[in-house]
C-alpha cells in the first residue's frame, strides 16, 4: 500500500486519480508506541567487530495524510541517557562529555521535512537530525510494514528502516589509535528504526 505518491514529471496533465480508500483510512495523527518500537545503532569496534546498542526511552509522533501523502510528517525525541549497549562502563562513557554529553544535551531529535516513495512499500523520509548542538539533514530509508487493529482496538501502523551517518558530522569525534593501526571506534554508524505507532481516536461529534 502506497503511503506517498510518486510524482511523474513527464506524465501529461490529467484529472487527479481518486484517493485509495485504504490509504485515506490511514490519515490521522499517531503516537509512537515506545513499548513496541526500537531505535538502535551499530558501530565497528577496534576495526574487527560490531557493537550494537539502543535507546530505551524515546517518544514521537506521525501525521499521515492519505489524500496528499507528501504532507505526512514525523517527529522523534530520544533520551540520550537511556543508551544501552549491555556494558555499563561503555554506556557511561557514551553519555559523558567525550561523546554525547547527555547532561548538557539530553535529547537527540529528528524532524521530517520531506518524504518520497522509492517503489512498492519502500520510502525515504528526509529531515533534520540534531545531536548535541549540531543539526544536519538525514535521509532514512523505510519499509512500510502495514496497518492493523490490535487486540485492544488500537489502530496501528508499522515501519522499519535504517540510515548510515558519520558521527563526526555531529561533533562526536572521540577516538583512540590502535597499536596495530586504525582506531578504536569507527566514524560510520548505522542507525536502525523499528516503529509501531497508534492512531489517535477520532473525536466524537
mmCIF file of C-alpha atoms in Angstrom:
data_model
loop_
_atom_site.group_PDB
_atom_site.id
_atom_site.type_symbol
_atom_site.label_atom_id
_atom_site.label_comp_id
_atom_site.label_asym_id
_atom_site.label_seq_id
_atom_site.Cartn_x
_atom_site.Cartn_y
_atom_site.Cartn_z
ATOM 1 C CA UNK A 1 0.000 0.000 0.000
ATOM 2 C CA UNK A 2 1.493 3.303 -1.045
ATOM 3 C CA UNK A 3 1.790 5.996 1.602
ATOM 4 C CA UNK A 4 3.471 8.624 -0.547
ATOM 5 C CA UNK A 5 2.555 9.399 -4.129
ATOM 6 C CA UNK A 6 5.350 9.269 -6.687
ATOM 7 C CA UNK A 7 5.310 12.318 -8.968
ATOM 8 C CA UNK A 8 5.960 11.699 -12.660
ATOM 9 C CA UNK A 9 7.118 14.985 -14.166
ATOM 10 C CA UNK A 10 6.948 13.542 -17.709
ATOM 11 C CA UNK A 11 3.318 12.498 -17.492
ATOM 12 C CA UNK A 12 0.692 14.627 -19.277
ATOM 13 C CA UNK A 13 -1.708 16.654 -17.188
ATOM 14 C CA UNK A 14 -4.699 14.606 -16.179
ATOM 15 C CA UNK A 15 -7.573 14.592 -13.758
ATOM 16 C CA UNK A 16 -6.239 13.524 -10.356
ATOM 17 C CA UNK A 17 -6.962 9.885 -9.581
ATOM 18 C CA UNK A 18 -9.378 9.066 -6.803
ATOM 19 C CA UNK A 19 -7.749 8.541 -3.440
ATOM 20 C CA UNK A 20 -7.331 4.887 -2.476
ATOM 21 C CA UNK A 21 -9.900 4.314 0.314
ATOM 22 C CA UNK A 22 -7.496 2.068 2.210
ATOM 23 C CA UNK A 23 -4.837 4.764 2.026
ATOM 24 C CA UNK A 24 -7.272 7.502 3.030
ATOM 25 C CA UNK A 25 -8.286 5.441 6.067
ATOM 26 C CA UNK A 26 -4.735 5.749 7.412
ATOM 27 C CA UNK A 27 -4.956 9.543 7.590
ATOM 28 C CA UNK A 28 -4.605 10.921 11.082
ATOM 29 C CA UNK A 29 -2.308 11.610 13.988
ATOM 30 C CA UNK A 30 -0.290 8.771 15.503
ATOM 31 C CA UNK A 31 1.768 8.387 18.650
ATOM 32 C CA UNK A 32 4.836 6.158 18.544
ATOM 33 C CA UNK A 33 4.468 3.262 20.995
ATOM 34 C CA UNK A 34 7.843 3.022 22.785
ATOM 35 C CA UNK A 35 6.969 -0.393 24.252
ATOM 36 C CA UNK A 36 6.813 -1.868 20.742
ATOM 37 C CA UNK A 37 9.363 0.302 18.952
ATOM 38 C CA UNK A 38 13.149 0.437 18.970
ATOM 39 C CA UNK A 39 15.795 2.935 17.932
ATOM 40 C CA UNK A 40 19.240 1.426 17.721
ATOM 41 C CA UNK A 41 22.710 1.719 16.258
ATOM 42 C CA UNK A 42 25.642 -0.400 15.131
ATOM 43 C CA UNK A 43 29.260 0.768 15.076
ATOM 44 C CA UNK A 44 32.541 -1.001 14.296
ATOM 45 C CA UNK A 45 34.796 -1.505 17.322
ATOM 46 C CA UNK A 46 38.573 -1.972 17.146
ATOM 47 C CA UNK A 47 38.280 -2.499 13.382
ATOM 48 C CA UNK A 48 37.181 -6.119 13.818
ATOM 49 C CA UNK A 49 33.702 -6.404 15.332
ATOM 50 C CA UNK A 50 30.415 -4.566 15.741
ATOM 51 C CA UNK A 51 28.937 -3.077 18.888
ATOM 52 C CA UNK A 52 25.163 -2.726 18.950
ATOM 53 C CA UNK A 53 23.094 -0.548 21.190
ATOM 54 C CA UNK A 54 19.717 1.101 21.554
ATOM 55 C CA UNK A 55 17.980 3.988 23.274
ATOM 56 C CA UNK A 56 15.360 2.721 25.681
ATOM 57 C CA UNK A 57 13.488 5.989 26.158
ATOM 58 C CA UNK A 58 12.019 7.866 23.226
ATOM 59 C CA UNK A 59 8.767 9.437 22.132
ATOM 60 C CA UNK A 60 7.415 10.714 18.872
ATOM 61 C CA UNK A 61 4.513 11.323 16.579
ATOM 62 C CA UNK A 62 3.474 10.768 12.985
ATOM 63 C CA UNK A 63 0.942 12.631 10.891
ATOM 64 C CA UNK A 64 -0.250 10.656 7.884
ATOM 65 C CA UNK A 65 -2.216 12.357 5.119
ATOM 66 C CA UNK A 66 -3.839 9.806 2.835
ATOM 67 C CA UNK A 67 -5.240 12.422 0.472
ATOM 68 C CA UNK A 68 -1.835 14.062 -0.042
ATOM 69 C CA UNK A 69 0.801 11.720 1.421
ATOM 70 C CA UNK A 70 3.662 14.144 0.753
ATOM 71 C CA UNK A 71 2.252 16.213 3.615
ATOM 72 C CA UNK A 72 2.896 13.401 6.092
ATOM 73 C CA UNK A 73 5.373 14.219 8.845
ATOM 74 C CA UNK A 74 7.361 12.576 11.640
ATOM 75 C CA UNK A 75 8.957 13.823 14.860
ATOM 76 C CA UNK A 76 11.056 11.818 17.319
ATOM 77 C CA UNK A 77 12.783 12.758 20.594
ATOM 78 C CA UNK A 78 15.333 10.318 22.029
ATOM 79 C CA UNK A 79 16.643 10.482 25.606
ATOM 80 C CA UNK A 80 20.421 10.124 25.330
ATOM 81 C CA UNK A 81 20.855 8.909 28.929
ATOM 82 C CA UNK A 82 18.803 5.813 28.052
ATOM 83 C CA UNK A 83 21.556 4.424 25.802
ATOM 84 C CA UNK A 84 22.159 0.715 26.392
ATOM 85 C CA UNK A 85 24.946 -1.352 24.842
ATOM 86 C CA UNK A 86 24.877 -4.050 27.505
ATOM 87 C CA UNK A 87 28.047 -2.747 29.214
ATOM 88 C CA UNK A 88 27.507 -0.168 31.961
ATOM 89 C CA UNK A 89 31.010 1.327 31.715
ATOM 90 C CA UNK A 90 30.666 1.791 27.976
ATOM 91 C CA UNK A 91 27.230 3.379 28.389
ATOM 92 C CA UNK A 92 28.714 5.758 30.954
ATOM 93 C CA UNK A 93 31.430 6.761 28.504
ATOM 94 C CA UNK A 94 28.872 7.377 25.762
ATOM 95 C CA UNK A 95 26.815 9.791 27.880
ATOM 96 C CA UNK A 96 29.945 11.633 29.057
ATOM 97 C CA UNK A 97 31.489 14.733 27.532
ATOM 98 C CA UNK A 98 33.686 12.550 25.309
ATOM 99 C CA UNK A 99 30.622 11.615 23.276
ATOM 100 C CA UNK A 100 27.027 12.794 23.741
ATOM 101 C CA UNK A 101 27.452 14.973 26.857
ATOM 102 C CA UNK A 102 23.956 13.937 27.941
ATOM 103 C CA UNK A 103 23.868 16.239 30.958
ATOM 104 C CA UNK A 104 24.174 19.304 28.715
ATOM 105 C CA UNK A 105 22.385 17.864 25.661
ATOM 106 C CA UNK A 106 19.797 15.383 26.970
ATOM 107 C CA UNK A 107 17.926 14.798 23.705
ATOM 108 C CA UNK A 108 18.604 13.667 20.161
ATOM 109 C CA UNK A 109 15.796 14.839 17.857
ATOM 110 C CA UNK A 110 14.552 14.249 14.324
ATOM 111 C CA UNK A 111 12.034 16.438 12.483
ATOM 112 C CA UNK A 112 10.996 15.419 8.977
ATOM 113 C CA UNK A 113 10.904 17.872 6.070
ATOM 114 C CA UNK A 114 10.145 15.645 3.046
ATOM 115 C CA UNK A 115 9.016 12.131 2.103
ATOM 116 C CA UNK A 116 9.037 10.159 -1.138
ATOM 117 C CA UNK A 117 8.157 6.731 -2.468
ATOM 118 C CA UNK A 118 11.039 4.694 -3.857
ATOM 119 C CA UNK A 119 8.871 1.869 -5.132
ATOM 120 C CA UNK A 120 6.345 -0.544 -3.642
ATOM 121 C CA UNK A 121 6.401 -0.211 0.128
ATOM 122 C CA UNK A 122 9.873 1.375 0.136
ATOM 123 C CA UNK A 123 10.138 5.040 1.126
ATOM 124 C CA UNK A 124 12.664 7.672 2.052
ATOM 125 C CA UNK A 125 11.987 10.310 4.688
ATOM 126 C CA UNK A 126 14.299 13.295 4.980
ATOM 127 C CA UNK A 127 14.582 15.690 7.862
ATOM 128 C CA UNK A 128 16.806 17.404 10.414
ATOM 129 C CA UNK A 129 18.719 15.306 12.936
ATOM 130 C CA UNK A 130 20.020 17.199 15.959
ATOM 131 C CA UNK A 131 22.700 15.716 18.213
ATOM 132 C CA UNK A 132 24.272 17.924 20.853
ATOM 133 C CA UNK A 133 24.206 21.416 19.301
ATOM 134 C CA UNK A 134 24.572 20.283 15.684
ATOM 135 C CA UNK A 135 21.659 19.962 13.235
ATOM 136 C CA UNK A 136 22.229 18.301 9.875
ATOM 137 C CA UNK A 137 19.983 16.725 7.226
ATOM 138 C CA UNK A 138 19.366 12.993 7.394
ATOM 139 C CA UNK A 139 17.574 10.659 4.983
ATOM 140 C CA UNK A 140 16.120 7.417 6.323
ATOM 141 C CA UNK A 141 15.135 4.552 4.025
ATOM 142 C CA UNK A 142 11.941 2.950 5.332
ATOM 143 C CA UNK A 143 9.731 -0.022 4.617
ATOM 144 C CA UNK A 144 6.027 0.263 5.411
ATOM 145 C CA UNK A 145 5.100 -2.955 7.223
ATOM 146 C CA UNK A 146 1.352 -2.404 7.048
ATOM 147 C CA UNK A 147 -1.512 -1.488 9.335
ATOM 148 C CA UNK A 148 -3.624 -3.490 11.764
ATOM 149 C CA UNK A 149 -6.033 -3.230 14.673
ATOM 150 C CA UNK A 150 -4.569 -4.823 17.796
ATOM 151 C CA UNK A 151 -6.452 -6.840 20.443
ATOM 152 C CA UNK A 152 -7.164 -3.648 22.407
ATOM 153 C CA UNK A 153 -8.789 -1.944 19.449
ATOM 154 C CA UNK A 154 -5.826 0.333 18.683
ATOM 155 C CA UNK A 155 -5.233 1.128 15.019
ATOM 156 C CA UNK A 156 -1.514 0.699 14.322
ATOM 157 C CA UNK A 157 0.932 1.293 11.503
ATOM 158 C CA UNK A 158 4.459 -0.092 11.344
ATOM 159 C CA UNK A 159 7.698 0.964 9.706
ATOM 160 C CA UNK A 160 11.283 -0.235 9.807
ATOM 161 C CA UNK A 161 14.320 1.435 8.319
ATOM 162 C CA UNK A 162 17.913 2.485 8.567
ATOM 163 C CA UNK A 163 20.402 5.224 7.749
ATOM 164 C CA UNK A 164 24.186 5.484 7.757
ATOM 165 C CA UNK A 165 25.855 8.552 9.232
ATOM 166 C CA UNK A 166 29.340 9.778 10.048
ATOM 167 C CA UNK A 167 29.265 10.592 13.753
ATOM 168 C CA UNK A 168 31.952 13.237 13.268
ATOM 169 C CA UNK A 169 29.416 15.265 11.269
ATOM 170 C CA UNK A 170 27.596 15.792 14.566
ATOM 171 C CA UNK A 171 30.705 16.548 16.614
ATOM 172 C CA UNK A 172 31.147 13.026 18.035
ATOM 173 C CA UNK A 173 34.858 12.799 17.365
ATOM 174 C CA UNK A 174 36.381 10.967 20.357
ATOM 175 C CA UNK A 175 38.666 8.101 19.368
ATOM 176 C CA UNK A 176 41.817 6.211 20.278
ATOM 177 C CA UNK A 177 44.524 4.897 17.978
ATOM 178 C CA UNK A 178 45.262 1.160 17.946
ATOM 179 C CA UNK A 179 48.835 -0.144 18.126
ATOM 180 C CA UNK A 180 48.174 -2.275 15.058
ATOM 181 C CA UNK A 181 46.780 0.669 13.099
ATOM 182 C CA UNK A 182 43.312 2.062 12.754
ATOM 183 C CA UNK A 183 41.105 3.433 15.505
ATOM 184 C CA UNK A 184 39.026 2.136 18.378
ATOM 185 C CA UNK A 185 35.624 3.394 17.133
ATOM 186 C CA UNK A 186 34.520 3.717 13.514
ATOM 187 C CA UNK A 187 33.283 7.076 12.299
ATOM 188 C CA UNK A 188 30.493 5.333 10.362
ATOM 189 C CA UNK A 189 27.403 4.454 12.394
ATOM 190 C CA UNK A 190 24.303 2.618 11.201
ATOM 191 C CA UNK A 191 21.053 3.840 12.748
ATOM 192 C CA UNK A 192 18.071 1.478 12.827
ATOM 193 C CA UNK A 193 14.398 2.191 13.394
ATOM 194 C CA UNK A 194 11.553 -0.232 14.098
ATOM 195 C CA UNK A 195 8.426 1.810 14.705
ATOM 196 C CA UNK A 196 4.906 0.914 15.789
ATOM 197 C CA UNK A 197 2.530 3.867 16.081
ATOM 198 C CA UNK A 198 -1.014 4.105 17.413
ATOM 199 C CA UNK A 199 -3.667 6.243 15.755
ATOM 200 C CA UNK A 200 -5.344 8.876 17.895
ATOM 201 C CA UNK A 201 -9.038 8.358 18.453
ATOM 202 C CA UNK A 202 -11.311 10.473 16.280
ATOM 203 C CA UNK A 203 -13.287 12.939 18.445
ATOM 204 C CA UNK A 204 -16.987 12.198 18.549
ATOM 205 C CA UNK A 205 -19.285 14.862 17.114
#
